[in-house]
mmCIF file of C-alpha atoms in Angstrom:
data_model
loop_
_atom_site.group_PDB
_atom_site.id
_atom_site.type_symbol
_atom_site.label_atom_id
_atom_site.label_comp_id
_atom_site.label_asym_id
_atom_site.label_seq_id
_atom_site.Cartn_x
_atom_site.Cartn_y
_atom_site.Cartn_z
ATOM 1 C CA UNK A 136 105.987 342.733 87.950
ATOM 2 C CA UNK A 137 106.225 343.273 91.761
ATOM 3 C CA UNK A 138 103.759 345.733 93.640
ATOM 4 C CA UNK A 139 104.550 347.176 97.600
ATOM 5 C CA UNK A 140 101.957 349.318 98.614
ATOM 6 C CA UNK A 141 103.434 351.350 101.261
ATOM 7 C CA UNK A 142 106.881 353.074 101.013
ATOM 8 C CA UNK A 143 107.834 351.447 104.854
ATOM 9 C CA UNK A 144 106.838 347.766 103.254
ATOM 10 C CA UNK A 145 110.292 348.339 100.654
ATOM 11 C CA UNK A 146 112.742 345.682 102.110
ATOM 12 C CA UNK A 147 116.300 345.360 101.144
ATOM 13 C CA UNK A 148 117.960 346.879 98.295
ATOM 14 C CA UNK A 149 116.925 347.515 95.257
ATOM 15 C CA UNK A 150 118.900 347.032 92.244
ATOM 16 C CA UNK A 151 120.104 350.039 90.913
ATOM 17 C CA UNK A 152 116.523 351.949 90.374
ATOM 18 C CA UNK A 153 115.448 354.008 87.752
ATOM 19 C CA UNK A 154 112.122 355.458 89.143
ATOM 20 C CA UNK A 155 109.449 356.993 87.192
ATOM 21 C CA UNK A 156 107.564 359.490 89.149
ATOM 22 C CA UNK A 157 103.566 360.453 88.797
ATOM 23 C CA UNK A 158 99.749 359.655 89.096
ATOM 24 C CA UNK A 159 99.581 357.967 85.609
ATOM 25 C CA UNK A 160 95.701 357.965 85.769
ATOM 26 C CA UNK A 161 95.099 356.492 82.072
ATOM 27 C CA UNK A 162 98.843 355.509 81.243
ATOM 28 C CA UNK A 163 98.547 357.821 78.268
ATOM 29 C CA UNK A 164 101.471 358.185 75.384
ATOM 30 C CA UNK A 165 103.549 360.861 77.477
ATOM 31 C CA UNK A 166 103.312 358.275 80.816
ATOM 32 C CA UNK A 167 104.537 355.587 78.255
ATOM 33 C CA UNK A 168 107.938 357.478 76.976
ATOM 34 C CA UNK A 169 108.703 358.098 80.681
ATOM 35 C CA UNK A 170 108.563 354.432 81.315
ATOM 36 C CA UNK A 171 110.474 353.237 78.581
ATOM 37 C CA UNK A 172 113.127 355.885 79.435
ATOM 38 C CA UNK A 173 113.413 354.371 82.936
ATOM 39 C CA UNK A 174 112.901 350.642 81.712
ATOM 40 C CA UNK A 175 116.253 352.078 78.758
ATOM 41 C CA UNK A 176 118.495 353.356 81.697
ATOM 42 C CA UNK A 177 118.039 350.490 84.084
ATOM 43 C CA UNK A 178 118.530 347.822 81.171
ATOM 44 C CA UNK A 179 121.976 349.857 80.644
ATOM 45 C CA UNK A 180 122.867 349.496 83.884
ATOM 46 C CA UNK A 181 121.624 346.011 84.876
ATOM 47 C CA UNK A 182 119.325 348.044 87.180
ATOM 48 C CA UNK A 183 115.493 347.940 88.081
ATOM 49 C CA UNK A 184 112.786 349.775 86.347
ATOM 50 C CA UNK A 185 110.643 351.318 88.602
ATOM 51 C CA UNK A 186 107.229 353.266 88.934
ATOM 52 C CA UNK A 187 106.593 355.377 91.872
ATOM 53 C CA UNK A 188 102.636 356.527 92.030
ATOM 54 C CA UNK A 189 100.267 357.083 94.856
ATOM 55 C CA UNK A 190 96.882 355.924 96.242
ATOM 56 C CA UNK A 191 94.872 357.343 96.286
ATOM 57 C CA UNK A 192 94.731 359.599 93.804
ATOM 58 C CA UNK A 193 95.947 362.972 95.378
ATOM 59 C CA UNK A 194 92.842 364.969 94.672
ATOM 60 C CA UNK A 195 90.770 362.396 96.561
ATOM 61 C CA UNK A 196 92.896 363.938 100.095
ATOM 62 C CA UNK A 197 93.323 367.174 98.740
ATOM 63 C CA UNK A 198 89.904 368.555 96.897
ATOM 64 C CA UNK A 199 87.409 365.670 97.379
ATOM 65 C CA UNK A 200 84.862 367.296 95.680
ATOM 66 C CA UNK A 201 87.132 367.894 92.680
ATOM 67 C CA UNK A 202 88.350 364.364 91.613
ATOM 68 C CA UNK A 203 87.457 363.427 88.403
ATOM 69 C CA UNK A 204 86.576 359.867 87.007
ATOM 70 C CA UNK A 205 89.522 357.718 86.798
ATOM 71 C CA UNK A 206 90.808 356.716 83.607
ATOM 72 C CA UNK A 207 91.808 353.593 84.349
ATOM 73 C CA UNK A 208 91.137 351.063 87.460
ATOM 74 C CA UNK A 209 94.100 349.957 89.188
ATOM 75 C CA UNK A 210 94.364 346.676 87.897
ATOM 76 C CA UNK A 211 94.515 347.869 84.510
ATOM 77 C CA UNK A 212 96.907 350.725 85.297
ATOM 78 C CA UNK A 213 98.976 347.769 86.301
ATOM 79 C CA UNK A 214 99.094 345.880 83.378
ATOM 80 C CA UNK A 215 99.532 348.902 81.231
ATOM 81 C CA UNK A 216 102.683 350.083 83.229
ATOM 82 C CA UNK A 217 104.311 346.558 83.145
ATOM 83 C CA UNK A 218 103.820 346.638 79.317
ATOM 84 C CA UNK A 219 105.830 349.610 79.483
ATOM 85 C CA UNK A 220 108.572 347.473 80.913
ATOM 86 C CA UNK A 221 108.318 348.597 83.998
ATOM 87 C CA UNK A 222 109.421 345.855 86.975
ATOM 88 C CA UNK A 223 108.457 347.685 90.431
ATOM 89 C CA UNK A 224 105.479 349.501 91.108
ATOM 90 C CA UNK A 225 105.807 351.533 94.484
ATOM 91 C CA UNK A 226 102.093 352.652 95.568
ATOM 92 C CA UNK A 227 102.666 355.329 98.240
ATOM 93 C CA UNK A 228 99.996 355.843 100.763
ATOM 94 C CA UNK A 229 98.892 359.241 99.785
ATOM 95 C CA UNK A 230 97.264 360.852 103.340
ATOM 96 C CA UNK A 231 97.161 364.478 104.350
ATOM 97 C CA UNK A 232 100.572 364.015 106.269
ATOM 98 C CA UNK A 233 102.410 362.876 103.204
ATOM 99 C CA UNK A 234 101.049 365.777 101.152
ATOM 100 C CA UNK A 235 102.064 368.471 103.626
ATOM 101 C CA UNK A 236 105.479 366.923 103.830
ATOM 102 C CA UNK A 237 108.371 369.074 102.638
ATOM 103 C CA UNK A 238 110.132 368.917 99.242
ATOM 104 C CA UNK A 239 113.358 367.700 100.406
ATOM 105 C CA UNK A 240 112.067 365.702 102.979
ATOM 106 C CA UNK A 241 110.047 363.389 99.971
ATOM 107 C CA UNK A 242 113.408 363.818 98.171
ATOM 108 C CA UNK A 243 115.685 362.402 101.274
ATOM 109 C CA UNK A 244 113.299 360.201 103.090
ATOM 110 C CA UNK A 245 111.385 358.275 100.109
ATOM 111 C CA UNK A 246 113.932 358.259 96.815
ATOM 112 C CA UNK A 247 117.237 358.557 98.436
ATOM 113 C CA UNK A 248 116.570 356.596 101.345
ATOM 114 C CA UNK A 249 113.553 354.217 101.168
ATOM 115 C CA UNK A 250 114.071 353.247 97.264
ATOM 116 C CA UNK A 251 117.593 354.709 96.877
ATOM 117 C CA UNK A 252 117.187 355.990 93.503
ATOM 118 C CA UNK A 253 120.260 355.792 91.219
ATOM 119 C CA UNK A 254 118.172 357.753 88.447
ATOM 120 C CA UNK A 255 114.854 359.751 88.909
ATOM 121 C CA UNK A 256 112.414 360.099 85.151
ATOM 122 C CA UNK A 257 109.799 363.072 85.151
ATOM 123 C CA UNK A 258 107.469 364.650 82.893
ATOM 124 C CA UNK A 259 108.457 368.641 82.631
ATOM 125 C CA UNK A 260 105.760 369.748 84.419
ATOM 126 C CA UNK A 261 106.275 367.691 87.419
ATOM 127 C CA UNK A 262 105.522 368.996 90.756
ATOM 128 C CA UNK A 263 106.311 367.807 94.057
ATOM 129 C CA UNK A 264 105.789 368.039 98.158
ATOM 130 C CA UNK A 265 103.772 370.524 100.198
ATOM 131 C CA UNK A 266 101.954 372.762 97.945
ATOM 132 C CA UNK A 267 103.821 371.334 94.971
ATOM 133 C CA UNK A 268 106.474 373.799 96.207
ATOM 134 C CA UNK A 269 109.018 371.106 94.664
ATOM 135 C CA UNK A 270 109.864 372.017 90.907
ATOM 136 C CA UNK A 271 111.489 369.861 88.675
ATOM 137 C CA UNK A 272 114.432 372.188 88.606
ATOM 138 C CA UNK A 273 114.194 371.821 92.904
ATOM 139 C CA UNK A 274 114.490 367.593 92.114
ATOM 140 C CA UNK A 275 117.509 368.319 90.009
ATOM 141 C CA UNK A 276 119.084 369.940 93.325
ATOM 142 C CA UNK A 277 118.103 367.309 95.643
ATOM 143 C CA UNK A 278 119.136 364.602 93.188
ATOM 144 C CA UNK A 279 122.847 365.901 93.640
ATOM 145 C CA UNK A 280 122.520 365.895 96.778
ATOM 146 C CA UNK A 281 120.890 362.696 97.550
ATOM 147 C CA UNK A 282 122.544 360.740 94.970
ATOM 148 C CA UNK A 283 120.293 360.361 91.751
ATOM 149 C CA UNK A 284 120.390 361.582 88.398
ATOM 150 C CA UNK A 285 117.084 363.659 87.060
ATOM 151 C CA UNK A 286 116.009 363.403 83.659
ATOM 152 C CA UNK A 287 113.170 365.378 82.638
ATOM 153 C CA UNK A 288 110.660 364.421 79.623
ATOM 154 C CA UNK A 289 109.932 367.514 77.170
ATOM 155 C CA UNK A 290 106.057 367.769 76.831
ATOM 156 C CA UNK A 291 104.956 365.353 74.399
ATOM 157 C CA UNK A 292 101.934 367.000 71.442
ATOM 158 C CA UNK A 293 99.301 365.350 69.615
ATOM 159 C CA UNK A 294 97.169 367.464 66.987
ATOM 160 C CA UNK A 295 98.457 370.478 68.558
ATOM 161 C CA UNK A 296 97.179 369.270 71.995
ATOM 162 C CA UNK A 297 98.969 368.939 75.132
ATOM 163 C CA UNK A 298 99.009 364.956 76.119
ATOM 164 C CA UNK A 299 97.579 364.644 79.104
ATOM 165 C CA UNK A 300 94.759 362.617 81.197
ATOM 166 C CA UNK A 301 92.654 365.693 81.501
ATOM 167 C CA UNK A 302 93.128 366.184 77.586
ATOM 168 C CA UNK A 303 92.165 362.547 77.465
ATOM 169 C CA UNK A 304 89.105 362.787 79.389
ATOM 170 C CA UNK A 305 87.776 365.871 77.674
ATOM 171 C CA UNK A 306 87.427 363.924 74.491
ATOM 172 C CA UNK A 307 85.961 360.954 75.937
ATOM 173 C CA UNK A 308 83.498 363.266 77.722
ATOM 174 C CA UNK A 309 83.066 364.433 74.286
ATOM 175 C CA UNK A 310 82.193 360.903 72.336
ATOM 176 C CA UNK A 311 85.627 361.530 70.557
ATOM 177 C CA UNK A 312 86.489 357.887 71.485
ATOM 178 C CA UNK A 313 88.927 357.804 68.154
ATOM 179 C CA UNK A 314 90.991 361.132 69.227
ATOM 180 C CA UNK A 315 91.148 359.776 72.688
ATOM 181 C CA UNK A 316 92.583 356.578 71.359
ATOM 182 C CA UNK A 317 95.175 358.155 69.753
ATOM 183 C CA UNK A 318 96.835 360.083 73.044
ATOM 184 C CA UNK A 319 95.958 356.755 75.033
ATOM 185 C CA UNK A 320 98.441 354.818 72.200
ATOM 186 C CA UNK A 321 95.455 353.027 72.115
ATOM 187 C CA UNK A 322 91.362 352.096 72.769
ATOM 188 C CA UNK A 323 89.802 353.367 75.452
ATOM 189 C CA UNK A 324 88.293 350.865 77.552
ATOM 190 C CA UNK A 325 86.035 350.295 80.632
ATOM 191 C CA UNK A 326 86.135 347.044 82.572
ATOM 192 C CA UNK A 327 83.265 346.380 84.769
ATOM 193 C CA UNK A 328 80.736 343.428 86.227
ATOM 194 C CA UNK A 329 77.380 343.146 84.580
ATOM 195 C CA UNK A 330 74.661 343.972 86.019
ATOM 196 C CA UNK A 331 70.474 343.732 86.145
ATOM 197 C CA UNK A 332 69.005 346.364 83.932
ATOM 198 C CA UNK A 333 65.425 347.433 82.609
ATOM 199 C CA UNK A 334 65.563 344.558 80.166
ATOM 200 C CA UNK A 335 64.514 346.752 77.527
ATOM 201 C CA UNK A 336 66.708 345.439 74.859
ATOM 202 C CA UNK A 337 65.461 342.178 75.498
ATOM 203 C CA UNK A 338 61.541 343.025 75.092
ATOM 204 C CA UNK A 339 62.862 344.406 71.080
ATOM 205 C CA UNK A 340 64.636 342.117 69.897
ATOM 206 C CA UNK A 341 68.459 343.133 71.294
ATOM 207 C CA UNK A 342 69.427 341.422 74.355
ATOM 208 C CA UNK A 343 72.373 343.636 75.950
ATOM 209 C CA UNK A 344 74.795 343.028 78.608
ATOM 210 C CA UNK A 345 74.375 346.476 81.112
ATOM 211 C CA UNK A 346 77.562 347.326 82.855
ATOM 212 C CA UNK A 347 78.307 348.821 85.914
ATOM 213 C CA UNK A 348 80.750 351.847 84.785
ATOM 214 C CA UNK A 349 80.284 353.512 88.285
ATOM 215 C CA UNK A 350 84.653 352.593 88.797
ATOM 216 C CA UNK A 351 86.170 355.180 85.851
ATOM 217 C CA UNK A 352 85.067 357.385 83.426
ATOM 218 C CA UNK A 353 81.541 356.686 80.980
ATOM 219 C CA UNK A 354 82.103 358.295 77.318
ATOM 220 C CA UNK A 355 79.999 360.963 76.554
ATOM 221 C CA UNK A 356 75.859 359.627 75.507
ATOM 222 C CA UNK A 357 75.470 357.960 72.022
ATOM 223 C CA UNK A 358 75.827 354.720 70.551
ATOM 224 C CA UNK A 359 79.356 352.882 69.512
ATOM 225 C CA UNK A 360 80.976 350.384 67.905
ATOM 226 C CA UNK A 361 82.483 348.471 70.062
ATOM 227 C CA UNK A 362 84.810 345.405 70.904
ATOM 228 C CA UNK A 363 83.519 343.047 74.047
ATOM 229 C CA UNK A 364 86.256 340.985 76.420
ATOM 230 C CA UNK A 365 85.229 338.310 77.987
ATOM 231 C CA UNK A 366 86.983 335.594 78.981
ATOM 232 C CA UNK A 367 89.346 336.069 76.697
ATOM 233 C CA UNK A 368 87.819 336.161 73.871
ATOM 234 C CA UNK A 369 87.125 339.332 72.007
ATOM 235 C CA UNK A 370 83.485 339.991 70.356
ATOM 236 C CA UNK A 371 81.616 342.630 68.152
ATOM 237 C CA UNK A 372 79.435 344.581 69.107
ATOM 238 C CA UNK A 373 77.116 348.055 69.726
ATOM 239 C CA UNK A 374 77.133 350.033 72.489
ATOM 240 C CA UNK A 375 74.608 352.555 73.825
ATOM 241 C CA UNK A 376 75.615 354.652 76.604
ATOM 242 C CA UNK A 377 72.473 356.851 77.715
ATOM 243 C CA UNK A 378 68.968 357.770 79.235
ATOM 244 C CA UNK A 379 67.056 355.494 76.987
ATOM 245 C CA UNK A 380 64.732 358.548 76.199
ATOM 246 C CA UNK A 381 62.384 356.899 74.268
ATOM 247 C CA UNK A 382 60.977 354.631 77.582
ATOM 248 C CA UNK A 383 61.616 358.019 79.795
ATOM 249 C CA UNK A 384 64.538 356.342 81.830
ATOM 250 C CA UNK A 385 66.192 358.688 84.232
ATOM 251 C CA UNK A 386 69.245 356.853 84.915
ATOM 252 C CA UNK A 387 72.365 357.061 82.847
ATOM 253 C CA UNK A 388 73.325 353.024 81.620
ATOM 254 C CA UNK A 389 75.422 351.561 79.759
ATOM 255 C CA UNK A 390 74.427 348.576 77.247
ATOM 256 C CA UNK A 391 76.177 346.803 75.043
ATOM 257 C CA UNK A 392 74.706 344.609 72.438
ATOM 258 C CA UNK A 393 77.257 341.562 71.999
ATOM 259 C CA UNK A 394 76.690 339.767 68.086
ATOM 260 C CA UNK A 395 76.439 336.091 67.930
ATOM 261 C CA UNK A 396 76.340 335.839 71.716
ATOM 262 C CA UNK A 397 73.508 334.290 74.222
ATOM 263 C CA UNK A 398 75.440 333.416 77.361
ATOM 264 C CA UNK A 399 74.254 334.648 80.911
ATOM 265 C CA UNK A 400 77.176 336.770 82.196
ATOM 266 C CA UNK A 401 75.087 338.367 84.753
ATOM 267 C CA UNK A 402 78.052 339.124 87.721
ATOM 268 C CA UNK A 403 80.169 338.266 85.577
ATOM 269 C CA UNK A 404 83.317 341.027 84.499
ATOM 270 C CA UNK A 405 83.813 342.070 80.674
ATOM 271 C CA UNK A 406 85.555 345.031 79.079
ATOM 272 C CA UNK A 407 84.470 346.947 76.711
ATOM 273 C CA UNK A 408 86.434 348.739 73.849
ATOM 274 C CA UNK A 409 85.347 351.978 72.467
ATOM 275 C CA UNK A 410 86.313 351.886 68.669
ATOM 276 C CA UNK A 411 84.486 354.823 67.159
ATOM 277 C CA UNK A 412 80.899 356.701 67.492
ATOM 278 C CA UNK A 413 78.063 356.291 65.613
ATOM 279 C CA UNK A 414 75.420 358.585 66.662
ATOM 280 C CA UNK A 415 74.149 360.592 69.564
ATOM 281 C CA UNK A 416 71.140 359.665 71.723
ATOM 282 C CA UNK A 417 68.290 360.012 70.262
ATOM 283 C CA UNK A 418 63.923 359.770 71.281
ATOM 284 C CA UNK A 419 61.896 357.806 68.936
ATOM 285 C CA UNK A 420 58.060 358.436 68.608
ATOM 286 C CA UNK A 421 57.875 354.407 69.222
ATOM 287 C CA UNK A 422 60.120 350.781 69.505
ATOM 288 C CA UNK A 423 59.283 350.075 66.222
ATOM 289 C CA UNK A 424 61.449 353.243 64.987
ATOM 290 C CA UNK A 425 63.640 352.356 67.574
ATOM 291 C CA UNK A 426 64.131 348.607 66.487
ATOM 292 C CA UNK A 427 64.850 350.035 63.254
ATOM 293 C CA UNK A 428 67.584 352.416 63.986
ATOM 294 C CA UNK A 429 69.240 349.408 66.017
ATOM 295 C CA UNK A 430 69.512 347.468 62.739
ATOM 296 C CA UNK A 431 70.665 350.417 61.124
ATOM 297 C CA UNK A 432 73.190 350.946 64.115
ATOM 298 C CA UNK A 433 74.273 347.258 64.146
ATOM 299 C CA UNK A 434 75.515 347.295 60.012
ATOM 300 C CA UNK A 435 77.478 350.411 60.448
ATOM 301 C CA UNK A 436 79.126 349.044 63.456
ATOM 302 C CA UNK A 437 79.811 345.773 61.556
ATOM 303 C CA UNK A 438 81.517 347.609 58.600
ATOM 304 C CA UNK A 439 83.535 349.871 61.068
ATOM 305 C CA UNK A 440 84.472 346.750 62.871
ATOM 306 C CA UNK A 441 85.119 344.854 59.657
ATOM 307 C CA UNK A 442 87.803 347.068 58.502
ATOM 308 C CA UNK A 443 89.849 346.647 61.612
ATOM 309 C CA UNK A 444 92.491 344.377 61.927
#
């Protein structure tokens, strides 16, 4: 899959495209049917599949103080959208004077003359220009006029919930790593380096791997069963995300206890999979207690692991 970043660095022509138009922060189920609708229509028309999205996120220009954690980090938006089937990912330079620019002028300028758009795929709630002033019915307009075909997704329901990222985050917020799974179309996951910690686990017993989580958004405190990337392989393991009440730490970490592993990854970057919760945080009167809930922790994540495929 091909990335320009920058609308003025698209050279040449491009193949018939089908462009798929949003943030896609978490490339949740709904973000996945609008690929695969673009990645269908440009197959059937020996055209190019392509995502249009922005960086930065819009909020980060438009209400800093209001951006939430991001889902996913860019590299793993990436791979997500090319699973989709997508072939072209456009990243346009989101900046103050692209947000203020006029509906039709993002219609003319950047699909019907930069990228040429043969056929444009949107979620139903898709909103566009200065002020979002552009409606989807709005793109259906310019899209006759400008030469592309709309096609607009119907809102897409899980559980009786709404799919989308904020939806998503809520229940990771919440611990609900399973229900957050399921509008993802799979595990949530966090990628990050490994870092120094308080070497706590270490002193009882548990070495643990701490993570630095400070690139997208930490589930809610507890402990987890968890799967471990690194390297390519895939590990077990128990995660505790928390204050570590029992030693009075003030700092929120992230610590994941890998089984039948003892290599130094310090610096080095793993992943880690949120399968299911076990607990919430909890202070102990003492390690000992502590040491023991671990072991208790440590079976039931083996027997929720176990049953995975």
């Amino acid at each position: 899959m091909n990335i320009i970043r920058g609308t003025k660095n698209i050279t040449g022509s491009i193949p018939y495209p089908v462009v798929a138009i949003g943030n896609f922060d978490g490339v949740h189920v709904g973000h996945q049917i609008l690929f695969r609708k673009a990645a269908e229509l440009a197959k059937a028309n020996g055209g190019t599949p392509v995502a249009l999205t922005f960086e930065p996120h819009p909020l980060k220009v438009l209400a800093p103080d209001r951006v939430p954690p991001m889902l996913t980090t860019f590299h793993k938006k990436m791979e997500l959208i090319q699973e989709c089937g997508i072939e072209l990912v456009i990243c346009a330079d989101f900046t103050r004077k692209f947000a203020d620019q006029h509906p039709r002028d993002f219609a003319r300028d950047i699909l019907g003359e930069r990228i040429g758009a043969k056929e444009v795929v949107v979620g139903f709630d898709y909103a566009f220009g200065r002020g979002r002033e552009g409606t989807v019915r709005y793109l259906k307009q310019m899209g006759e006029e400008y030469g592309f075909l709309t096609h607009i997704i119907d809102p897409v329901k899980l559980n009786g919930h709404l799919v989308s990222s904020s939806r998503v985050r809520e229940l990771i917020e919440d611990g609900e790593v399973g229900a957050a799974g399921e509008f993802l179309g799979r595990y949530y996951s966090i990628p990050g380096p490994v870092i120094d910690g308080y070497k706590t686990g270490q002193s009882i017993g548990f070495p643990t791997a701490n993570l630095d989580t400070s690139r997208v958004k930490i589930p809610g405190t507890g402990v987890y069963a968890v799967w471990i990337k690194h390297h390519g392989k895939k590990y077990n393991g128990v995660v505790n995300v928390g204050f570590n009440p029992t030693f009075d730490r003030d700092t929120l970490s992230v610590e994941a206890h890998i089984f039948d592993f003892d290599e130094k990854i310090y610096g080095q970057e793993i992943e880690l999979v949120f399968i299911r919760r076990i607990r919430s945080e909890i202070k102990f009167k003492s390690a000992d207690q502590l040491v023991e809930q671990i072991q208790k922790d440590i079976q039931t994540a083996k027997t929720i692991l176990a049953d995975l495929p």
